[in-house]
Short mmCIF file of N, CA and C in Angstrom, two decimals:
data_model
loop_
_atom_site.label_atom_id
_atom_site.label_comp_id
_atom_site.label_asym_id
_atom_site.label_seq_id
_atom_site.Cartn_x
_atom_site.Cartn_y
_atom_site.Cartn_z
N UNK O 1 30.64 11.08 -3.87
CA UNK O 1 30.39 11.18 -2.45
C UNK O 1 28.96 10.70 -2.21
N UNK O 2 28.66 9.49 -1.42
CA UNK O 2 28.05 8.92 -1.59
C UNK O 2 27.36 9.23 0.44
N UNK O 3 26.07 9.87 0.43
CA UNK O 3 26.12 10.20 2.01
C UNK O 3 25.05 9.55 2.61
N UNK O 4 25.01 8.70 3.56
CA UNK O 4 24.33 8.09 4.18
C UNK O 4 23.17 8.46 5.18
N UNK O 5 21.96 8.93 5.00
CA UNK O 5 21.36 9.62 5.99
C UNK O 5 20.05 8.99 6.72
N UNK O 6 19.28 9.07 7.40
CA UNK O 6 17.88 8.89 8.31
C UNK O 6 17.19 9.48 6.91
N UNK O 7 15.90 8.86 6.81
CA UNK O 7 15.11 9.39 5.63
C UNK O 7 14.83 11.16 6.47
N UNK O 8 14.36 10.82 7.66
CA UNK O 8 14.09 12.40 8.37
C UNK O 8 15.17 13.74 7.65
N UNK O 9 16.05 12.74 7.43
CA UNK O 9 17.32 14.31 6.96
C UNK O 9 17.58 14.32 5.62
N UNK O 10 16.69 13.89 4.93
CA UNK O 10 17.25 13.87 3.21
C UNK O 10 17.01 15.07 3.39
N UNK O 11 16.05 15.80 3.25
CA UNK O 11 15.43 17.77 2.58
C UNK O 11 16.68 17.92 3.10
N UNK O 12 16.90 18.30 4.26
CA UNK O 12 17.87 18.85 4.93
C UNK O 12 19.47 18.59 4.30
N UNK O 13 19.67 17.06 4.52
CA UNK O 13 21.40 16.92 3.34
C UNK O 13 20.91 17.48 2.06
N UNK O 14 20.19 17.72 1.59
CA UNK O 14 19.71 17.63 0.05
C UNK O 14 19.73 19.48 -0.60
N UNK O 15 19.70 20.25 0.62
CA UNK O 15 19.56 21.51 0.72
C UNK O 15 21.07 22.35 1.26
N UNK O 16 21.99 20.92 1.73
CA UNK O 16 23.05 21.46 2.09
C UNK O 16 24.03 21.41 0.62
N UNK O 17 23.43 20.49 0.10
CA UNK O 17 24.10 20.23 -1.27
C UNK O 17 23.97 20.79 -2.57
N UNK O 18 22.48 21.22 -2.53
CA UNK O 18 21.87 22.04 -3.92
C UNK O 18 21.28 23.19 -3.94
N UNK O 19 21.29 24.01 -3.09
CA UNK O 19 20.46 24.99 -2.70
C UNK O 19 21.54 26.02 -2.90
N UNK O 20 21.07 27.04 -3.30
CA UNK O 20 21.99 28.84 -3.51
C UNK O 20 22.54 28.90 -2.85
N UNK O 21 21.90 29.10 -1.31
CA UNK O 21 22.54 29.30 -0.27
C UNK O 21 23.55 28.21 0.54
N UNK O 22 23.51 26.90 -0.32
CA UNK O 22 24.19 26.03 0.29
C UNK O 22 25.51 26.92 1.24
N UNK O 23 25.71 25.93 2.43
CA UNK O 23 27.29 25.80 3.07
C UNK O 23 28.33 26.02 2.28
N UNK O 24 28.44 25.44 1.69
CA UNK O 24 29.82 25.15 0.43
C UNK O 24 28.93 25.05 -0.78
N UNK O 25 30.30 24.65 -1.86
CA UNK O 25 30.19 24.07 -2.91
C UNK O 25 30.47 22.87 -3.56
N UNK O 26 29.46 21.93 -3.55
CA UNK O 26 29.72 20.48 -3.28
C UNK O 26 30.10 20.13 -4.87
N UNK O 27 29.80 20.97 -5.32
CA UNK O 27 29.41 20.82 -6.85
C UNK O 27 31.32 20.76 -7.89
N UNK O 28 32.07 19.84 -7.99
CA UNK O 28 33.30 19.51 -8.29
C UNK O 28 32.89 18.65 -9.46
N UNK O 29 34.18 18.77 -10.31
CA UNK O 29 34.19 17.79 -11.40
C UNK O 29 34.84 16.06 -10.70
N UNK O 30 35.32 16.37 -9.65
CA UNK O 30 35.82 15.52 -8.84
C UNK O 30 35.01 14.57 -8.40
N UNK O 31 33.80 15.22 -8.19
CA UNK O 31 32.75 14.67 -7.35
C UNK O 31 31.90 14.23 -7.56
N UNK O 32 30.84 13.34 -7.48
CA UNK O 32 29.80 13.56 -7.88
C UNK O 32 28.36 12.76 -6.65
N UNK O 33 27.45 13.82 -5.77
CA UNK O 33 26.71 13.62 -4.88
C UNK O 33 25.66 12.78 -5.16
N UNK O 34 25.79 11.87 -3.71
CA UNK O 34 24.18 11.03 -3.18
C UNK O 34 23.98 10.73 -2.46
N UNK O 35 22.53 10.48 -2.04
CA UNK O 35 22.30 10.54 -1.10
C UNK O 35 21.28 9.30 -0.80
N UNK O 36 21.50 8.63 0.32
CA UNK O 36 20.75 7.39 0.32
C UNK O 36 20.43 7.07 1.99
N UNK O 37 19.53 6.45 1.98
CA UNK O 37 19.14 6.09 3.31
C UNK O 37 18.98 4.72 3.79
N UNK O 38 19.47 3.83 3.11
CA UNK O 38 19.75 2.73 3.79
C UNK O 38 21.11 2.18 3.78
N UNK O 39 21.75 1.09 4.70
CA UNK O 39 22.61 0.88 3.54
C UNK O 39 22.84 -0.01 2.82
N UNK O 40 21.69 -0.93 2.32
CA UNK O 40 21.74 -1.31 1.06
C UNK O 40 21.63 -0.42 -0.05
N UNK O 41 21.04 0.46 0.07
CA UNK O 41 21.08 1.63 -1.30
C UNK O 41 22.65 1.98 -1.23
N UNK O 42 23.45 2.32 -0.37
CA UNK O 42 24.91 2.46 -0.08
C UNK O 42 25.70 1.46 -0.86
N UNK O 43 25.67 0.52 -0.31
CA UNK O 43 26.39 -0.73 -1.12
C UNK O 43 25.98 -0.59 -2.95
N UNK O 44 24.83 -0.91 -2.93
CA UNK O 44 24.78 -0.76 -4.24
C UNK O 44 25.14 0.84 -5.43
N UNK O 45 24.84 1.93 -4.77
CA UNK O 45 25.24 2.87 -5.41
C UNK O 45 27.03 2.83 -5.83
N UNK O 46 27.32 2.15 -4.64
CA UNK O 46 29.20 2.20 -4.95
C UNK O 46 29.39 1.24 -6.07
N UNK O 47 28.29 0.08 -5.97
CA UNK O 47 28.73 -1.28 -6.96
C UNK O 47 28.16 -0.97 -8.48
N UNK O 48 27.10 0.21 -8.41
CA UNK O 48 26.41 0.72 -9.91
C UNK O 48 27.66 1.30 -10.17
N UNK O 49 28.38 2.58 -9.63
CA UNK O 49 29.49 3.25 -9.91
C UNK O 49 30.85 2.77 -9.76
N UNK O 50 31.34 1.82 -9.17
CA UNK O 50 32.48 0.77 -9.61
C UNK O 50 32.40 -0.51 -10.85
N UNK O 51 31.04 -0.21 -11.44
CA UNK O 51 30.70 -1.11 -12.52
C UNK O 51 30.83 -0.08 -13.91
N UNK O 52 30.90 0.95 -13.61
CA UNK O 52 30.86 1.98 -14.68
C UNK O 52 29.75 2.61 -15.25
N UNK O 53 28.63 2.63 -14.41
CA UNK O 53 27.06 2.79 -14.69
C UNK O 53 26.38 4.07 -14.27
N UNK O 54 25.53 4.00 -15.02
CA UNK O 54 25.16 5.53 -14.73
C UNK O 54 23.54 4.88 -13.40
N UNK O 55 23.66 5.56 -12.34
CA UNK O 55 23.05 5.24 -11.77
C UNK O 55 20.71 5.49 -12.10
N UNK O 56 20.87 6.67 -12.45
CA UNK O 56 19.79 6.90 -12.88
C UNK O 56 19.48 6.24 -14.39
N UNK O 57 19.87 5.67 -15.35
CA UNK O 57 19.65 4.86 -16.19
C UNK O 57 19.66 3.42 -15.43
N UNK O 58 20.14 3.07 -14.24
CA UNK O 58 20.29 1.65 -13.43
C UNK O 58 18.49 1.98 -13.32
N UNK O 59 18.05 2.81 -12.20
CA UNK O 59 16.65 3.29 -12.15
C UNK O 59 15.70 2.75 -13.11
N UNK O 60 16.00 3.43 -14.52
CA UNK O 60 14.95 2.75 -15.26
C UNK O 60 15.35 1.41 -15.88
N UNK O 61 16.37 0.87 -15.44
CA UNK O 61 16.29 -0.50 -16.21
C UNK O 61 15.93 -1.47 -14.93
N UNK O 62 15.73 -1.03 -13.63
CA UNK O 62 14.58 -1.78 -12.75
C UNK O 62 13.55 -1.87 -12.88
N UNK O 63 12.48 -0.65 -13.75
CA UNK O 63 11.51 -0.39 -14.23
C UNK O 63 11.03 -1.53 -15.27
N UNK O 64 11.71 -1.39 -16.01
CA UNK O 64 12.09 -2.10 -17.08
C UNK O 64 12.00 -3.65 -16.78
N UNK O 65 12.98 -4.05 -15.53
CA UNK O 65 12.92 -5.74 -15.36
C UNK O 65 11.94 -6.06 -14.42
N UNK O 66 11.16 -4.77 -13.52
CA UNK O 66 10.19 -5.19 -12.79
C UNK O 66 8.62 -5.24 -13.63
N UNK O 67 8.89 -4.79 -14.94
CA UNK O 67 7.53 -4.73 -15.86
C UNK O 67 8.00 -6.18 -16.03
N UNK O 68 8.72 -6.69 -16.78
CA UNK O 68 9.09 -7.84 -17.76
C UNK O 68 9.25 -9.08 -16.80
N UNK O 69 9.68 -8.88 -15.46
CA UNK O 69 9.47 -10.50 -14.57
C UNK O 69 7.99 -10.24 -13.98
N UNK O 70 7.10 -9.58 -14.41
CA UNK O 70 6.10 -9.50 -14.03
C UNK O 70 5.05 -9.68 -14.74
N UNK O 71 5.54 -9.51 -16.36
CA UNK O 71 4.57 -9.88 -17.08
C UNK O 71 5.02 -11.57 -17.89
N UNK O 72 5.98 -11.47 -17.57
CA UNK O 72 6.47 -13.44 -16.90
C UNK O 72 5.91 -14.19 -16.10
N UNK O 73 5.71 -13.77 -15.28
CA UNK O 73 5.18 -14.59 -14.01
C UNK O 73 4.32 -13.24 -12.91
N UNK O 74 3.27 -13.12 -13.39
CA UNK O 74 2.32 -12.26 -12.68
C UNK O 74 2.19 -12.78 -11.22
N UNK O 75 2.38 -13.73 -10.29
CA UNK O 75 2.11 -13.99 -9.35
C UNK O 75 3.29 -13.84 -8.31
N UNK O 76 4.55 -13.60 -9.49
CA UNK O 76 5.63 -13.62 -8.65
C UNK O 76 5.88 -12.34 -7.57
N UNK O 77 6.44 -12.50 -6.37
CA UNK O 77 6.44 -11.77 -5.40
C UNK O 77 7.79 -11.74 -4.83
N UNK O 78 7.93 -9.81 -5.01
CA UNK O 78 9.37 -9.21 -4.37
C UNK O 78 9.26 -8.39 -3.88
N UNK O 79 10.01 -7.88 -2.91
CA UNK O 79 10.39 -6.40 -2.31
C UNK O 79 10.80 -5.39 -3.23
N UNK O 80 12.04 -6.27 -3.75
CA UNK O 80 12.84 -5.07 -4.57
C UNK O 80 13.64 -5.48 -5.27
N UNK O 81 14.67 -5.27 -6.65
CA UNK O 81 15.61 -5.36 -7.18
C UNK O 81 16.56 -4.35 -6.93
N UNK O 82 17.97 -5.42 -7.05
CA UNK O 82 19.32 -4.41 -6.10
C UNK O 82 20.11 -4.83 -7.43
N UNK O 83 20.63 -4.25 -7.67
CA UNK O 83 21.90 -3.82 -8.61
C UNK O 83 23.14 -4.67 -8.15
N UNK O 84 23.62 -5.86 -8.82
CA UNK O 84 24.94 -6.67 -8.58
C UNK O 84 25.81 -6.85 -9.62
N UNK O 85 27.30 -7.57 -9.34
CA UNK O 85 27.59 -7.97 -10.83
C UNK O 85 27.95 -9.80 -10.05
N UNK O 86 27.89 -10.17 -11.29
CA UNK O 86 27.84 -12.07 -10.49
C UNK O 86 29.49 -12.28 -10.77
N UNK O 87 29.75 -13.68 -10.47
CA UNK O 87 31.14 -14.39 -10.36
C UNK O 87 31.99 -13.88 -11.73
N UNK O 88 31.21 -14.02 -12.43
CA UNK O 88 31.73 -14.09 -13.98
C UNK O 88 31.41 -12.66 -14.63
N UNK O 89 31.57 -11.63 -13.80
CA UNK O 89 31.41 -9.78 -14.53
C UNK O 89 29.94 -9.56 -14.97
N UNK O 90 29.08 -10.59 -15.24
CA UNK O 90 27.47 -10.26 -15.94
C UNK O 90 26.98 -8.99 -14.88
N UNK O 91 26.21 -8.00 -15.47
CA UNK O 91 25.61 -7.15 -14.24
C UNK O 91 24.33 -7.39 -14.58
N UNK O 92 23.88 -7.70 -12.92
CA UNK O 92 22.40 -8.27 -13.02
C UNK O 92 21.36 -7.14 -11.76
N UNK O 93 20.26 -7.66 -11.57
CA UNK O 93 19.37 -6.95 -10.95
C UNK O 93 19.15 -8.43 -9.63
N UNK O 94 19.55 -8.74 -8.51
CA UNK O 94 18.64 -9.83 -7.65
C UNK O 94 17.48 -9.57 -7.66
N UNK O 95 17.15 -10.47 -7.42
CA UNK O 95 15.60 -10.08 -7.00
C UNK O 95 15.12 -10.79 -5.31
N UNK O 96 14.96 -9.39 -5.04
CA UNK O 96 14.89 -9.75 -3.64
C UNK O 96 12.95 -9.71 -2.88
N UNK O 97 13.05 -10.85 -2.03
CA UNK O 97 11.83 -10.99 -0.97
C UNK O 97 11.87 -11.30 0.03
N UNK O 98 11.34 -10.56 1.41
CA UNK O 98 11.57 -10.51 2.48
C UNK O 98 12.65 -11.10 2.43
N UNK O 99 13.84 -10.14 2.86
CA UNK O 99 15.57 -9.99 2.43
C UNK O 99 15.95 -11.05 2.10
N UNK O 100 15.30 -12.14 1.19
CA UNK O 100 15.95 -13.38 0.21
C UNK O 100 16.41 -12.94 -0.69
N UNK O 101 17.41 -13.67 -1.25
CA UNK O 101 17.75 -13.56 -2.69
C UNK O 101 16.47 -14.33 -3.31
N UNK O 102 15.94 -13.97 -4.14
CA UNK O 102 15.02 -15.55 -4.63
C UNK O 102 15.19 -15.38 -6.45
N UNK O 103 16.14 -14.55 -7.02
CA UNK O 103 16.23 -14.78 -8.14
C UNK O 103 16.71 -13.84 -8.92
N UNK O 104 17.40 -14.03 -10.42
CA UNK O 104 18.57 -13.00 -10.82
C UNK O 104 18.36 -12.55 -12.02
N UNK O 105 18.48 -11.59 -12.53
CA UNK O 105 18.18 -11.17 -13.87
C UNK O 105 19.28 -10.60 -14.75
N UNK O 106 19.62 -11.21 -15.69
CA UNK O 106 20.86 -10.29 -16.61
C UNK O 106 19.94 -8.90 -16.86
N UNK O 107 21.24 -7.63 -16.82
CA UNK O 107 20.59 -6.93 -17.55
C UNK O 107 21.08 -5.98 -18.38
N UNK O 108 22.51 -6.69 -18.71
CA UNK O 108 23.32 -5.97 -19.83
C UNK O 108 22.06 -4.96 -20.93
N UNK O 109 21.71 -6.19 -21.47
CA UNK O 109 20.72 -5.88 -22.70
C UNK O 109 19.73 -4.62 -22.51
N UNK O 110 19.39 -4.89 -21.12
CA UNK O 110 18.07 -4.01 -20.97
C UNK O 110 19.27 -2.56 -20.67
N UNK O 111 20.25 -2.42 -20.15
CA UNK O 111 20.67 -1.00 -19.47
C UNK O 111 20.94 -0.66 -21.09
N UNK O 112 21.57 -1.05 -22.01
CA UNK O 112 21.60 -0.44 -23.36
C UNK O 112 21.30 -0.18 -23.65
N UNK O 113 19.76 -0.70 -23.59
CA UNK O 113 18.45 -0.25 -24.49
C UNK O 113 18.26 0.97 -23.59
N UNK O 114 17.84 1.06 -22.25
CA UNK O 114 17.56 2.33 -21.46
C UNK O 114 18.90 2.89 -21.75
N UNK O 115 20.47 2.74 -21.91
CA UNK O 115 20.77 4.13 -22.17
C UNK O 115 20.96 4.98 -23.61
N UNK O 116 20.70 3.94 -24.38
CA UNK O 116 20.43 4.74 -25.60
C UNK O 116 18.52 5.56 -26.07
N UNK O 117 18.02 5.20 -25.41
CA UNK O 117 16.95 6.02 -24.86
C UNK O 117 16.92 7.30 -24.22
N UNK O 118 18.29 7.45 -23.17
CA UNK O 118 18.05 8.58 -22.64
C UNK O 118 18.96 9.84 -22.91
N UNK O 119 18.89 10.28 -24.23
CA UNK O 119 19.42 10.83 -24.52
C UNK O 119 19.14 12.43 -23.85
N UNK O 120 18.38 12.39 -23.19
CA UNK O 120 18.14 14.02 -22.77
C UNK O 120 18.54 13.82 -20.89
N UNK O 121 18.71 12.86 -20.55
CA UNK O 121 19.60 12.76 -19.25
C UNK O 121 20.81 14.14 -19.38
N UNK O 122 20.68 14.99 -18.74
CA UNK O 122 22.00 15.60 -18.17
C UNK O 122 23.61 14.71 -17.96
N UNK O 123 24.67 15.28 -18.57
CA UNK O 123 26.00 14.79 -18.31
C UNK O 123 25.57 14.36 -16.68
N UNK O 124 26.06 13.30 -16.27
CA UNK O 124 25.93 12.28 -14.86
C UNK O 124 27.08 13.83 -13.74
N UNK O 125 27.89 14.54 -14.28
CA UNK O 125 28.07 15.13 -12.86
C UNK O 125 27.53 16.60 -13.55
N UNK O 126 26.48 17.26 -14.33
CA UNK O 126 26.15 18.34 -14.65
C UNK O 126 24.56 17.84 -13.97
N UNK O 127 23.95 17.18 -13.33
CA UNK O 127 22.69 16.79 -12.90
C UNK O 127 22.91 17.04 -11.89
N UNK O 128 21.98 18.27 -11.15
CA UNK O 128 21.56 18.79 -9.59
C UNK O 128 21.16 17.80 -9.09
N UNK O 129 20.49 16.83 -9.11
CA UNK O 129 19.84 15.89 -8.30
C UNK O 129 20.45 14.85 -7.34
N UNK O 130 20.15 14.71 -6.35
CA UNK O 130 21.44 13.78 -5.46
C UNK O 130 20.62 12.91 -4.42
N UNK O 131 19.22 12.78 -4.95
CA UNK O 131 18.31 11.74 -4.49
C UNK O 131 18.05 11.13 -5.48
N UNK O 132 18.68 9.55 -6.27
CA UNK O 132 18.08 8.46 -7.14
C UNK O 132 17.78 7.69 -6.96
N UNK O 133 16.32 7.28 -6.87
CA UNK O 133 15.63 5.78 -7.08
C UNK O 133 14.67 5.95 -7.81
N UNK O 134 13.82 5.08 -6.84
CA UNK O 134 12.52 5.06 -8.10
C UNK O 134 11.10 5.57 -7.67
N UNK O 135 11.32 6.42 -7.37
CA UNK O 135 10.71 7.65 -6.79
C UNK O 135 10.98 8.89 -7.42
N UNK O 136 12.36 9.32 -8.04
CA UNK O 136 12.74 10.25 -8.77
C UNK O 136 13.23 9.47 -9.95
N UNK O 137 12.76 8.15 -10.92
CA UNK O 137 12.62 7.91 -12.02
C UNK O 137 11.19 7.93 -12.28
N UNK O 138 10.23 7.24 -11.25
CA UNK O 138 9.16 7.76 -12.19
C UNK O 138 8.39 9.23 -12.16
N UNK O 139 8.90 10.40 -11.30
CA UNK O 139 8.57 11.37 -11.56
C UNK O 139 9.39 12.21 -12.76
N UNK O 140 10.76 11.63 -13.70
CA UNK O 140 11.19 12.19 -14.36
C UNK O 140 10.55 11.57 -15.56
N UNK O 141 10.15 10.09 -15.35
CA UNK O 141 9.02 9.69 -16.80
C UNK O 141 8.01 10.90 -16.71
N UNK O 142 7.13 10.83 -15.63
CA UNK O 142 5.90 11.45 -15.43
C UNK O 142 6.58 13.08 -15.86
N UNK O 143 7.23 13.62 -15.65
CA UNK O 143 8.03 15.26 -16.42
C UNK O 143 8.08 14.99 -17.85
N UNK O 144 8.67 13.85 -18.67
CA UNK O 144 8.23 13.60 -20.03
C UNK O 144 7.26 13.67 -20.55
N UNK O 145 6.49 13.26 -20.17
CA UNK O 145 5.39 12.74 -20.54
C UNK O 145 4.23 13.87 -20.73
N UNK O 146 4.48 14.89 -19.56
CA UNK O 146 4.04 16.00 -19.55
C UNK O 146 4.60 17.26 -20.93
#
């Protein structure tokens, strides 16, 4: 369940979903919650999880291709990398600037390497968390690290 909100109402969806006192119980083996505020994060969360991917390992393997096209080409300039799969099944990262496509990255290789790394990730529907990007990957490096 994938829920679409105004950044103003994440705490708020986020508290209806994980909190003691929640409304209900969102929490199903059926299910599994997020929460996103645009909808490109929308599109892509369905296309990480119709690809068979764990979305928070997707997280750090942006990390990952935004270190490495950067220490490629230091001058190069993006907004963001979005999660795709191309004509031919490859799953890649675009790379997007002011909403261009301007370039594509395989990243079979790299999500392997990040998911055999993350071995202390929580089972994908035993994880409370139902806000993922990269905002809550690098505060879960920065929790390691600590």
């Amino acid at each position: 369940m994938i829920y679409l909100v105004p950044e103003s109402e994440v705490e708020k969806t986020c508290e209806i979903f994980c909190e003691k006192n929640a409304l209900a119980d969102f929490h199903t083996e059926k299910y599994l919650n997020r929460v996103v505020t645009s909808p490109n994060q929308l599109v892509e969360k369905i296309q990480i999880f119709d690809a068979g991917k764990d979305d928070r390992i997707m997280e750090l393997v942006k990390l990952l291709a935004t270190d490495s096209i950067l220490k490629n080409d230091p001058d190069k300039e993006f907004d963001e990398l979005r999660f795709a799969v191309d004509d031919d099944g490859t799953n890649i990262l675009v790379i997007i600037n002011k909403s261009e496509i301007t370039g594509a990255v395989d990243i079979d290789n790299m999500y392997e390497f990040a998911s055999s790394h993350c071995d202390d990730f929580k089972d994908l529907r035993d994880d409370e968390d139902v806000v993922i990007n990269r905002e809550w990957i690098l505060n879960k490096l920065t929790e390691e690290e600590n």
